[in-house]
Amino acid sequence: MGVLGFLLEVVDVIHEGKGPAAQALQAMEANPYEMFKTQVRLAGQKLGLPADLLKIIETPERVLEVSVPVKMDDGRIEVFLGYRVQHSSARGPCKGGIRYHPAVTVDEVKALAGWMTLKCAVVDIPFGGGKGGIVCDPAGLSEGELERLTRRYTAMILPLIGPSRDIPAPDVNTNAKIMNWFMDTATVLRGEPMYAIVTGKDVAVGGARGRREATGRGVMIVTQEVLARLGKDLRGATVAVQGFGNVGSVAALLLHQAGAKVVGVADISGGLYHPSGLNIPELVEHVARSPRHVIAGYAAPGVVPIPAEEVLTLDVDVLIPAALEGQITERNAPRIKAQVIVEGANGPTTPEADVILEERGCIVVPDILANAGGVVVSYFEWVQNLQYFFWDEAETTARLAQIMRRAFQDVWNLAQAEKVSLRIAAQMLALARVAEAIRLRGLFP
Ligand code: NAD
């Protein structure tokens, strides 16, 4: 039975055969938290985990909603809505980013927190999952407004977080500068250094060397691993990358340096194609110099501009979606030619597209494994902050590679043994680890 058959069957079981499964699937897609819960139930049933235990894992431990008043530059006071969700601390302190976006909802934050629990468990680092968000449009805020918003939000969630409780990090529209303010605010309010309360900071204020490159490096490592399992060499393999930001540009550069031919890239400004491989170091330099940090305006002999969406359907060995969620859909999946997809972005493939890809024999390395390099090096940053002992970049890189390779091997072995996709295997592996921690700890009181 394909993944869709399996999904529909279980959705029908959940709905006691009353509602059409397709409608249930639609509802899941519309609400990420419903989708998370369904994934937990599916993987849990495959593992034979008791329903009571799954109930614990489906539900976040804590959900904090805060209202964040900010004095705007024109003297008005605006009140922003913010959240911090602690999904699970079964395997360690909660860990996960903070998102600034107008579309943030509590259900989105709950789902993202749950996926962080699974991501940390797949790579077997001693963290649970958490996530935060503020409903705001950072593009419409001045630097001063953004700083006051960040500092007040930090103060509002401070009673619940801390280096041994819950450690935030950057996510969509948040960056090292915001993490620096976050750490500084906690330090001022607590009256003692609080470097380990947040990761993703600049190196001068406790950040880890190699953190910026970590997610892209992890993507490169798992690409190498999956190709090796298929008997293919990374050298000479053709690659297309969607998104040329932090994850996409670093992955493209490292793959290029390892001998792969990155023939296509795309970002918000368009796409570029060169049949014998783009000069990625030159393109990275161009993007760094470009005022909007985009690939538009780059020209070189043999380079052809293509529409951005065409990068997904190029005839390549490996496709790396590293832009946004929901990019590979039932509309474009039938035209995807890559044998391997490595999900640099979070949630780039819709469940319907997943089914089409699996039926066509395309191997998808799922996001919770493929892009976990960032959280692994966040873990290293936290360790270094707690010890006041900082590593050089070579140590970070070597330890990151070790963890990513081991995690890939674990997921690959389980997928082979259970005859399931890498996505389902990653979810099963993660869930089994979380469930074991809950079982061993027992239930208080
Ligand atoms: P980023 O903002 O640095 O880069 C995003 C890139 O996507 C940009 O080049 C942008 O132009 C491009 N893009 C946006 N819309 C596009 C479109 N319609 N078509 C083609 N390109 C488009 O973001 P990032 O940090 O690289 O994150 C990318 C993805 O990876 C996100 O899903 C994020 O959640 C995920 N991720 C990031 C990290 C990390 O450490 N940065 C870790 C794990 C997962």
Coordinates of C-alpha atoms and ligand atoms in Angstrom, one line a residue:
M1 CA 0.0 0.0 0.0
G2 CA 1.3 3.5 -0.9
V3 CA 1.6 6.3 1.7
L4 CA -1.7 7.8 0.5
G5 CA -3.6 4.5 1.0
F6 CA -2.1 4.2 4.4
L7 CA -2.9 7.8 5.3
L8 CA -6.5 7.5 4.0
E9 CA -7.0 4.3 5.8
V10 CA -5.8 5.7 9.1
V11 CA -7.7 8.9 8.7
D12 CA -10.9 6.9 8.1
V13 CA -10.1 4.9 11.2
I14 CA -9.7 8.1 13.2
H15 CA -13.0 9.4 11.9
E16 CA -14.7 6.0 12.5
G17 CA -15.4 5.7 8.7
K18 CA -18.0 8.5 8.9
G19 CA -16.4 11.3 7.0
P20 CA -14.7 11.2 3.6
A21 CA -11.0 10.8 4.2
A22 CA -10.1 13.3 1.5
Q23 CA -11.9 16.0 3.5
A24 CA -10.1 15.0 6.6
L25 CA -6.8 15.3 4.7
Q26 CA -7.8 18.8 3.6
A27 CA -8.5 19.8 7.2
M28 CA -5.1 18.5 8.3
E29 CA -3.4 20.6 5.6
A30 CA -5.3 23.7 6.6
N31 CA -4.2 23.3 10.2
P32 CA -0.6 22.3 10.8
Y33 CA -1.3 21.2 14.4
E34 CA -3.9 18.7 13.1
M35 CA -1.3 17.5 10.7
F36 CA 1.3 17.0 13.4
K37 CA -1.2 15.1 15.6
T38 CA -2.1 12.8 12.6
Q39 CA 1.6 12.2 11.9
V40 CA 2.1 11.2 15.6
R41 CA -0.9 8.8 15.5
L42 CA 0.3 7.2 12.2
A43 CA 3.9 6.7 13.3
G44 CA 2.7 5.6 16.8
Q45 CA 0.3 3.0 15.4
K46 CA 3.1 1.6 13.2
L47 CA 5.2 1.3 16.3
G48 CA 2.4 -0.2 18.3
L49 CA 2.6 2.5 21.0
P50 CA -0.3 2.7 23.4
A51 CA -2.9 5.3 22.7
D52 CA -2.5 6.9 26.1
L53 CA 1.2 7.6 25.5
L54 CA 0.4 9.1 22.1
K55 CA -2.1 11.4 23.8
I56 CA 0.7 12.8 25.9
I57 CA 2.9 13.3 22.8
E58 CA 0.2 14.9 20.7
T59 CA -0.4 17.6 23.2
P60 CA 2.1 20.4 24.1
E61 CA 3.2 20.5 27.8
R62 CA 2.6 24.3 28.0
V63 CA 1.2 27.1 25.9
L64 CA 1.9 30.6 26.9
E65 CA 0.1 33.5 25.2
V66 CA 1.4 37.0 25.9
S67 CA 0.4 40.5 24.9
V68 CA 3.3 42.7 24.1
P69 CA 2.8 46.4 24.3
V70 CA 5.4 48.4 22.3
K71 CA 5.8 52.2 22.1
M72 CA 6.0 52.9 18.3
D73 CA 8.2 55.7 16.8
D74 CA 5.2 58.0 16.4
G75 CA 4.3 57.8 20.1
R76 CA 1.4 55.3 19.7
I77 CA 1.3 52.1 21.7
E78 CA 0.6 49.0 19.8
V79 CA -0.1 45.6 21.4
F80 CA 1.3 42.5 19.7
L81 CA 0.2 38.9 20.3
G82 CA 3.0 36.5 21.1
Y83 CA 3.3 32.8 22.0
R84 CA 5.8 30.4 23.5
V85 CA 4.9 26.7 23.3
Q86 CA 6.8 24.0 25.1
H87 CA 5.9 20.8 23.4
S88 CA 8.0 18.2 25.3
S89 CA 10.7 18.2 27.9
A90 CA 10.8 14.4 28.1
R91 CA 14.3 14.2 26.5
G92 CA 15.7 17.5 27.8
P93 CA 15.0 21.3 27.8
C94 CA 12.7 22.5 25.1
K95 CA 14.4 23.9 22.0
G96 CA 13.1 25.8 19.1
G97 CA 13.1 29.1 17.2
I98 CA 11.0 32.3 17.4
R99 CA 9.1 33.4 14.3
Y100 CA 8.1 37.0 13.5
H101 CA 5.3 36.8 10.9
P102 CA 1.8 38.3 10.3
A103 CA 0.4 34.7 9.8
V104 CA 1.6 33.2 13.1
T105 CA -1.2 31.3 14.9
V106 CA -1.2 29.3 18.1
D107 CA -1.8 26.1 16.1
E108 CA 1.1 26.8 13.9
V109 CA 3.4 27.4 16.9
K110 CA 2.1 24.2 18.5
A111 CA 2.8 22.2 15.4
L112 CA 6.3 23.7 14.9
A113 CA 7.1 23.0 18.6
G114 CA 6.0 19.3 18.1
W115 CA 8.2 19.0 15.0
M116 CA 11.2 20.4 17.0
T117 CA 10.7 17.5 19.5
L118 CA 10.9 15.0 16.6
K119 CA 13.8 16.8 15.0
C120 CA 15.9 16.8 18.2
A121 CA 15.0 13.1 18.8
V122 CA 16.0 12.1 15.2
V123 CA 19.5 13.4 15.6
D124 CA 19.5 12.2 19.2
I125 CA 20.5 15.4 21.0
P126 CA 19.3 15.9 24.6
F127 CA 16.5 18.4 23.9
G128 CA 12.8 18.4 23.7
G129 CA 10.8 20.8 21.4
G130 CA 9.6 24.3 21.7
K131 CA 8.7 27.2 19.5
G132 CA 7.7 30.9 19.8
G133 CA 6.1 33.4 17.6
I134 CA 4.9 37.0 17.4
V135 CA 2.1 38.1 15.1
C136 CA 3.8 41.0 13.4
D137 CA 5.2 42.2 10.1
P138 CA 8.8 43.0 10.8
A139 CA 9.2 44.6 7.4
G140 CA 6.9 47.4 8.6
L141 CA 8.8 48.0 11.9
S142 CA 11.7 50.3 12.4
E143 CA 14.9 48.9 14.0
G144 CA 14.0 50.6 17.3
E145 CA 10.4 49.2 17.2
L146 CA 11.8 45.7 16.5
E147 CA 14.3 46.0 19.4
R148 CA 11.6 47.1 21.8
L149 CA 9.2 44.4 20.6
T150 CA 11.9 41.7 21.1
R151 CA 13.0 43.0 24.6
R152 CA 9.4 43.2 25.9
Y153 CA 8.5 39.8 24.5
T154 CA 11.7 38.3 26.1
A155 CA 10.6 39.9 29.5
M156 CA 7.0 38.4 29.1
I157 CA 8.2 34.8 28.4
L158 CA 11.2 35.0 30.8
P159 CA 9.3 33.3 33.7
L160 CA 9.0 30.1 31.7
I161 CA 12.3 29.9 29.8
G162 CA 16.0 29.4 30.8
P163 CA 19.1 27.5 29.9
S164 CA 17.8 24.3 31.6
R165 CA 14.2 24.8 30.7
D166 CA 13.6 26.2 27.2
I167 CA 16.2 27.7 24.8
P168 CA 14.9 29.8 21.9
A169 CA 16.8 30.4 18.6
P170 CA 16.2 32.2 15.3
D171 CA 13.4 31.2 12.8
V172 CA 11.6 33.0 10.0
N173 CA 12.4 36.8 10.1
T174 CA 14.5 36.6 13.2
N175 CA 18.3 36.6 13.2
A176 CA 21.5 36.9 15.3
K177 CA 20.8 40.5 16.1
I178 CA 17.5 39.7 17.6
M179 CA 19.0 36.8 19.6
N180 CA 21.7 39.2 20.9
W181 CA 18.9 41.5 22.2
F182 CA 17.1 38.5 23.7
M183 CA 20.2 37.3 25.6
D184 CA 21.0 40.9 26.7
T185 CA 17.5 41.5 28.0
A186 CA 17.5 38.2 30.0
T187 CA 21.0 39.1 31.4
V188 CA 19.8 42.5 32.5
L189 CA 16.6 41.2 34.1
R190 CA 18.2 38.2 35.8
G191 CA 21.3 40.2 36.9
E192 CA 23.8 37.5 35.7
P193 CA 25.2 36.4 32.3
M194 CA 22.5 34.4 30.4
Y195 CA 24.4 33.4 27.3
A196 CA 22.9 29.9 27.3
I197 CA 19.3 31.1 27.3
V198 CA 19.3 31.5 23.5
T199 CA 21.3 30.2 20.5
G200 CA 22.1 31.7 17.1
K201 CA 23.8 34.7 18.6
D202 CA 26.8 36.5 17.0
V203 CA 30.1 34.9 17.8
A204 CA 31.3 38.0 19.8
V205 CA 28.5 37.5 22.3
G206 CA 28.6 33.7 22.7
G207 CA 27.6 32.4 19.3
A208 CA 29.2 29.2 18.0
R209 CA 31.7 29.2 15.1
G210 CA 30.1 27.4 12.2
R211 CA 26.5 28.0 13.3
R212 CA 25.7 30.2 10.2
E213 CA 26.8 27.3 7.8
A214 CA 25.4 24.5 10.0
T215 CA 22.1 23.8 8.3
G216 CA 23.5 23.9 4.8
R217 CA 26.4 21.8 5.9
G218 CA 24.0 19.2 7.3
V219 CA 22.1 19.2 4.0
M220 CA 25.4 18.6 2.1
I221 CA 26.3 15.7 4.4
V222 CA 23.0 13.9 4.1
T223 CA 23.1 14.4 0.3
Q224 CA 26.5 12.7 0.3
E225 CA 25.1 9.9 2.5
V226 CA 21.9 9.2 0.4
L227 CA 23.9 9.2 -2.9
A228 CA 26.4 6.7 -1.4
R229 CA 23.5 4.3 -0.4
L230 CA 22.4 4.5 -4.1
G231 CA 25.9 3.6 -5.2
K232 CA 26.4 7.1 -6.6
D233 CA 29.3 9.5 -6.1
L234 CA 28.6 13.1 -5.2
R235 CA 31.4 14.1 -7.6
G236 CA 29.8 14.8 -10.9
A237 CA 26.2 14.5 -9.5
T238 CA 23.9 17.2 -10.8
V239 CA 22.0 19.3 -8.3
A240 CA 19.2 22.0 -8.4
V241 CA 18.7 24.3 -5.4
Q242 CA 15.5 26.3 -4.7
G243 CA 16.2 29.2 -2.4
F244 CA 19.6 30.9 -2.2
G245 CA 19.5 32.2 1.4
N246 CA 21.2 30.9 4.5
V247 CA 20.4 27.2 3.8
G248 CA 20.4 27.1 0.0
S249 CA 23.5 29.1 -0.7
V250 CA 25.7 27.3 1.9
A251 CA 24.4 23.9 0.7
A252 CA 25.1 24.9 -2.9
L253 CA 28.6 26.1 -2.1
L254 CA 29.6 23.1 -0.1
L255 CA 28.2 20.7 -2.7
H256 CA 30.0 22.6 -5.4
Q257 CA 33.2 22.4 -3.4
A258 CA 32.7 18.6 -3.0
G259 CA 32.6 18.2 -6.7
A260 CA 28.8 18.2 -7.5
K261 CA 27.6 20.2 -10.5
V262 CA 25.0 22.7 -9.2
V263 CA 23.2 23.3 -12.6
G264 CA 20.2 25.3 -11.4
V265 CA 19.4 27.7 -8.6
A266 CA 16.4 30.0 -7.9
D267 CA 15.4 32.6 -5.4
I268 CA 12.7 35.1 -5.1
S269 CA 14.2 37.1 -8.0
G270 CA 14.2 34.2 -10.6
G271 CA 16.2 31.2 -11.6
L272 CA 19.6 30.5 -13.3
Y273 CA 20.7 27.4 -15.3
H274 CA 24.0 26.2 -16.7
P275 CA 24.1 22.6 -18.0
S276 CA 27.7 22.0 -17.0
G277 CA 27.4 23.7 -13.5
L278 CA 27.1 27.2 -12.2
N279 CA 30.1 29.0 -10.7
I280 CA 28.6 28.9 -7.2
P281 CA 31.5 30.8 -5.4
E282 CA 31.0 33.7 -7.9
L283 CA 27.2 33.6 -7.5
V284 CA 27.6 33.7 -3.7
E285 CA 29.8 36.8 -4.0
H286 CA 27.3 38.4 -6.4
V287 CA 24.4 37.8 -3.9
A288 CA 26.5 39.3 -1.1
R289 CA 27.2 42.5 -3.1
S290 CA 23.6 42.8 -4.5
P291 CA 21.5 45.4 -2.5
R292 CA 18.6 43.0 -2.1
H293 CA 20.8 39.9 -1.7
V294 CA 19.4 38.1 -4.7
I295 CA 20.7 36.2 -7.7
A296 CA 19.1 38.6 -10.3
G297 CA 21.6 40.5 -12.3
Y298 CA 24.2 37.7 -12.3
A299 CA 25.5 36.9 -15.8
A300 CA 28.3 34.6 -17.0
P301 CA 29.0 32.7 -20.3
G302 CA 26.6 29.8 -20.8
V303 CA 24.3 30.9 -17.9
V304 CA 20.6 31.0 -18.9
P305 CA 17.9 32.8 -16.9
I306 CA 14.9 30.5 -16.2
P307 CA 11.6 31.1 -14.3
A308 CA 12.1 30.4 -10.6
E309 CA 9.6 27.5 -10.5
E310 CA 11.4 25.7 -13.3
V311 CA 14.3 24.9 -11.0
L312 CA 12.1 22.2 -9.3
T313 CA 11.6 20.3 -12.5
L314 CA 15.1 20.3 -13.9
D315 CA 16.6 17.0 -15.0
V316 CA 19.0 16.5 -12.1
D317 CA 20.1 13.8 -9.7
V318 CA 19.3 15.8 -6.6
L319 CA 16.8 18.5 -5.9
I320 CA 17.2 20.7 -2.7
P321 CA 14.1 22.8 -1.8
A322 CA 15.6 25.3 0.6
A323 CA 13.1 28.2 0.4
L324 CA 9.6 27.9 1.8
E325 CA 7.0 25.4 2.9
G326 CA 4.5 23.9 0.4
Q327 CA 6.7 24.2 -2.8
I328 CA 6.4 20.7 -4.1
T329 CA 2.7 20.0 -4.7
E330 CA 0.5 17.6 -6.5
R331 CA 0.7 20.1 -9.5
N332 CA 4.4 20.0 -10.0
A333 CA 5.4 16.6 -8.4
P334 CA 4.5 14.6 -11.6
R335 CA 7.0 16.7 -13.5
I336 CA 9.9 16.3 -11.0
K337 CA 12.7 14.4 -12.5
A338 CA 15.2 14.3 -9.6
Q339 CA 15.8 10.8 -8.2
V340 CA 16.5 12.3 -4.7
I341 CA 15.0 15.3 -2.9
V342 CA 16.8 16.6 0.2
E343 CA 14.5 18.9 2.2
G344 CA 16.5 21.9 3.3
A345 CA 13.4 23.9 4.0
N346 CA 10.8 22.9 6.6
G347 CA 7.7 21.3 5.1
P348 CA 8.5 22.0 1.4
T349 CA 6.5 18.9 0.2
T350 CA 2.8 18.6 0.6
P351 CA 1.4 15.2 1.7
E352 CA -0.3 14.7 -1.7
A353 CA 3.1 15.4 -3.5
D354 CA 4.8 13.0 -1.1
V355 CA 2.5 10.2 -2.4
I356 CA 3.1 11.0 -6.0
L357 CA 6.9 11.1 -5.4
E358 CA 6.9 7.8 -3.6
E359 CA 4.9 6.1 -6.3
R360 CA 7.5 7.4 -8.8
G361 CA 10.4 6.0 -6.8
C362 CA 11.8 9.4 -5.8
I363 CA 13.7 9.2 -2.5
V364 CA 12.8 12.1 -0.1
V365 CA 15.2 12.9 2.8
P366 CA 12.7 14.5 5.2
D367 CA 13.1 17.9 6.7
I368 CA 13.3 16.7 10.3
L369 CA 16.5 14.9 9.3
A370 CA 17.9 16.9 6.4
N371 CA 17.8 20.3 8.0
A372 CA 18.7 19.3 11.5
G373 CA 22.3 20.6 11.2
G374 CA 21.1 24.0 12.5
V375 CA 19.7 22.6 15.8
V376 CA 22.7 20.3 16.2
V377 CA 25.1 23.3 16.2
S378 CA 22.7 25.2 18.4
Y379 CA 23.2 22.4 20.8
F380 CA 27.0 22.9 20.5
E381 CA 26.5 26.6 21.2
W382 CA 24.5 25.9 24.3
V383 CA 27.1 23.4 25.5
Q384 CA 29.9 26.0 25.0
N385 CA 27.9 28.7 26.7
L386 CA 27.3 26.5 29.8
Q387 CA 31.0 25.7 29.9
Y388 CA 32.4 29.1 29.0
F389 CA 34.7 27.1 26.7
F390 CA 34.6 27.8 23.0
W391 CA 35.5 25.4 20.1
D392 CA 37.1 26.2 16.8
E393 CA 35.1 25.7 13.6
A394 CA 36.9 22.4 12.7
E395 CA 35.7 20.8 15.9
T396 CA 32.1 21.9 15.2
T397 CA 32.2 20.6 11.7
A398 CA 33.6 17.2 12.7
R399 CA 31.1 16.7 15.4
L400 CA 28.2 17.9 13.2
A401 CA 29.2 15.4 10.5
Q402 CA 29.4 12.6 13.0
I403 CA 25.9 13.3 14.3
M404 CA 24.3 13.8 10.9
R405 CA 25.9 10.6 9.5
R406 CA 24.8 8.5 12.5
A407 CA 21.2 9.9 12.3
F408 CA 21.0 9.3 8.5
Q409 CA 22.2 5.7 9.0
D410 CA 19.6 5.1 11.8
V411 CA 16.8 6.4 9.6
W412 CA 18.0 4.5 6.5
N413 CA 18.2 1.2 8.4
L414 CA 14.7 1.6 9.9
A415 CA 13.2 2.5 6.5
Q416 CA 14.8 -0.6 5.0
A417 CA 13.7 -2.9 7.9
E418 CA 10.1 -1.5 8.0
K419 CA 9.8 -1.0 4.2
V420 CA 8.6 2.6 4.7
S421 CA 9.7 5.9 3.3
L422 CA 12.5 7.9 5.0
R423 CA 9.9 10.4 6.2
I424 CA 7.9 7.7 8.0
A425 CA 11.1 6.1 9.3
A426 CA 12.4 9.4 10.7
Q427 CA 9.0 10.0 12.4
M428 CA 9.0 6.5 13.8
L429 CA 12.5 6.7 15.1
A430 CA 11.9 10.1 16.7
L431 CA 8.6 9.0 18.3
A432 CA 10.1 5.8 19.6
R433 CA 12.9 7.8 21.4
V434 CA 10.4 10.3 22.9
A435 CA 8.1 7.5 24.0
E436 CA 10.9 5.6 25.6
A437 CA 12.0 8.7 27.6
I438 CA 8.4 9.2 28.8
R439 CA 8.0 5.6 29.7
L440 CA 11.3 5.4 31.6
R441 CA 10.6 8.6 33.5
G442 CA 7.1 7.5 34.5
L443 CA 4.1 9.7 35.2
F444 CA 4.1 12.2 38.1
P445 CA 2.4 12.0 40.6
Ligands
NAD1 P1 16.5 32.8 4.0 O1 15.5 33.8 4.2 O2 17.9 33.0 4.3 O3 16.4 32.3 2.5 C1 15.2 32.0 1.8 C2 15.5 31.9 0.3 O4 14.4 31.5 -0.4 C3 15.9 33.3 -0.3 O5 16.9 33.1 -1.2 C4 14.6 33.7 -1.0 O6 14.8 34.6 -2.1 C5 14.1 32.3 -1.5 N1 12.7 32.3 -1.9 C6 11.7 32.8 -1.2 N2 10.6 32.6 -1.9 C7 10.9 31.9 -3.0 C8 10.2 31.4 -4.1 N3 8.9 31.6 -4.3 N4 11.0 30.7 -5.1 C9 12.3 30.5 -5.0 N5 13.0 31.0 -3.9 C10 12.3 31.7 -3.0 O7 15.9 31.5 4.8 P2 16.8 30.2 5.3 O8 17.3 30.5 6.7 O9 17.7 29.8 4.2 O10 15.6 29.2 5.4 C11 15.1 28.5 4.3 C12 14.2 27.3 4.8 O11 15.0 26.4 5.6 C13 13.0 27.7 5.6 O12 12.0 26.7 5.4 C14 13.5 27.5 7.1 O13 12.5 27.2 8.0 C15 14.4 26.3 6.9 N6 15.4 26.0 7.9 C16 16.3 27.0 8.1 C17 17.3 26.7 9.1 C18 18.4 27.7 9.4 O14 19.3 27.4 10.2 N7 18.5 28.9 8.7 C19 17.3 25.6 9.8 C20 16.3 24.6 9.6 C21 15.3 24.9 8.6

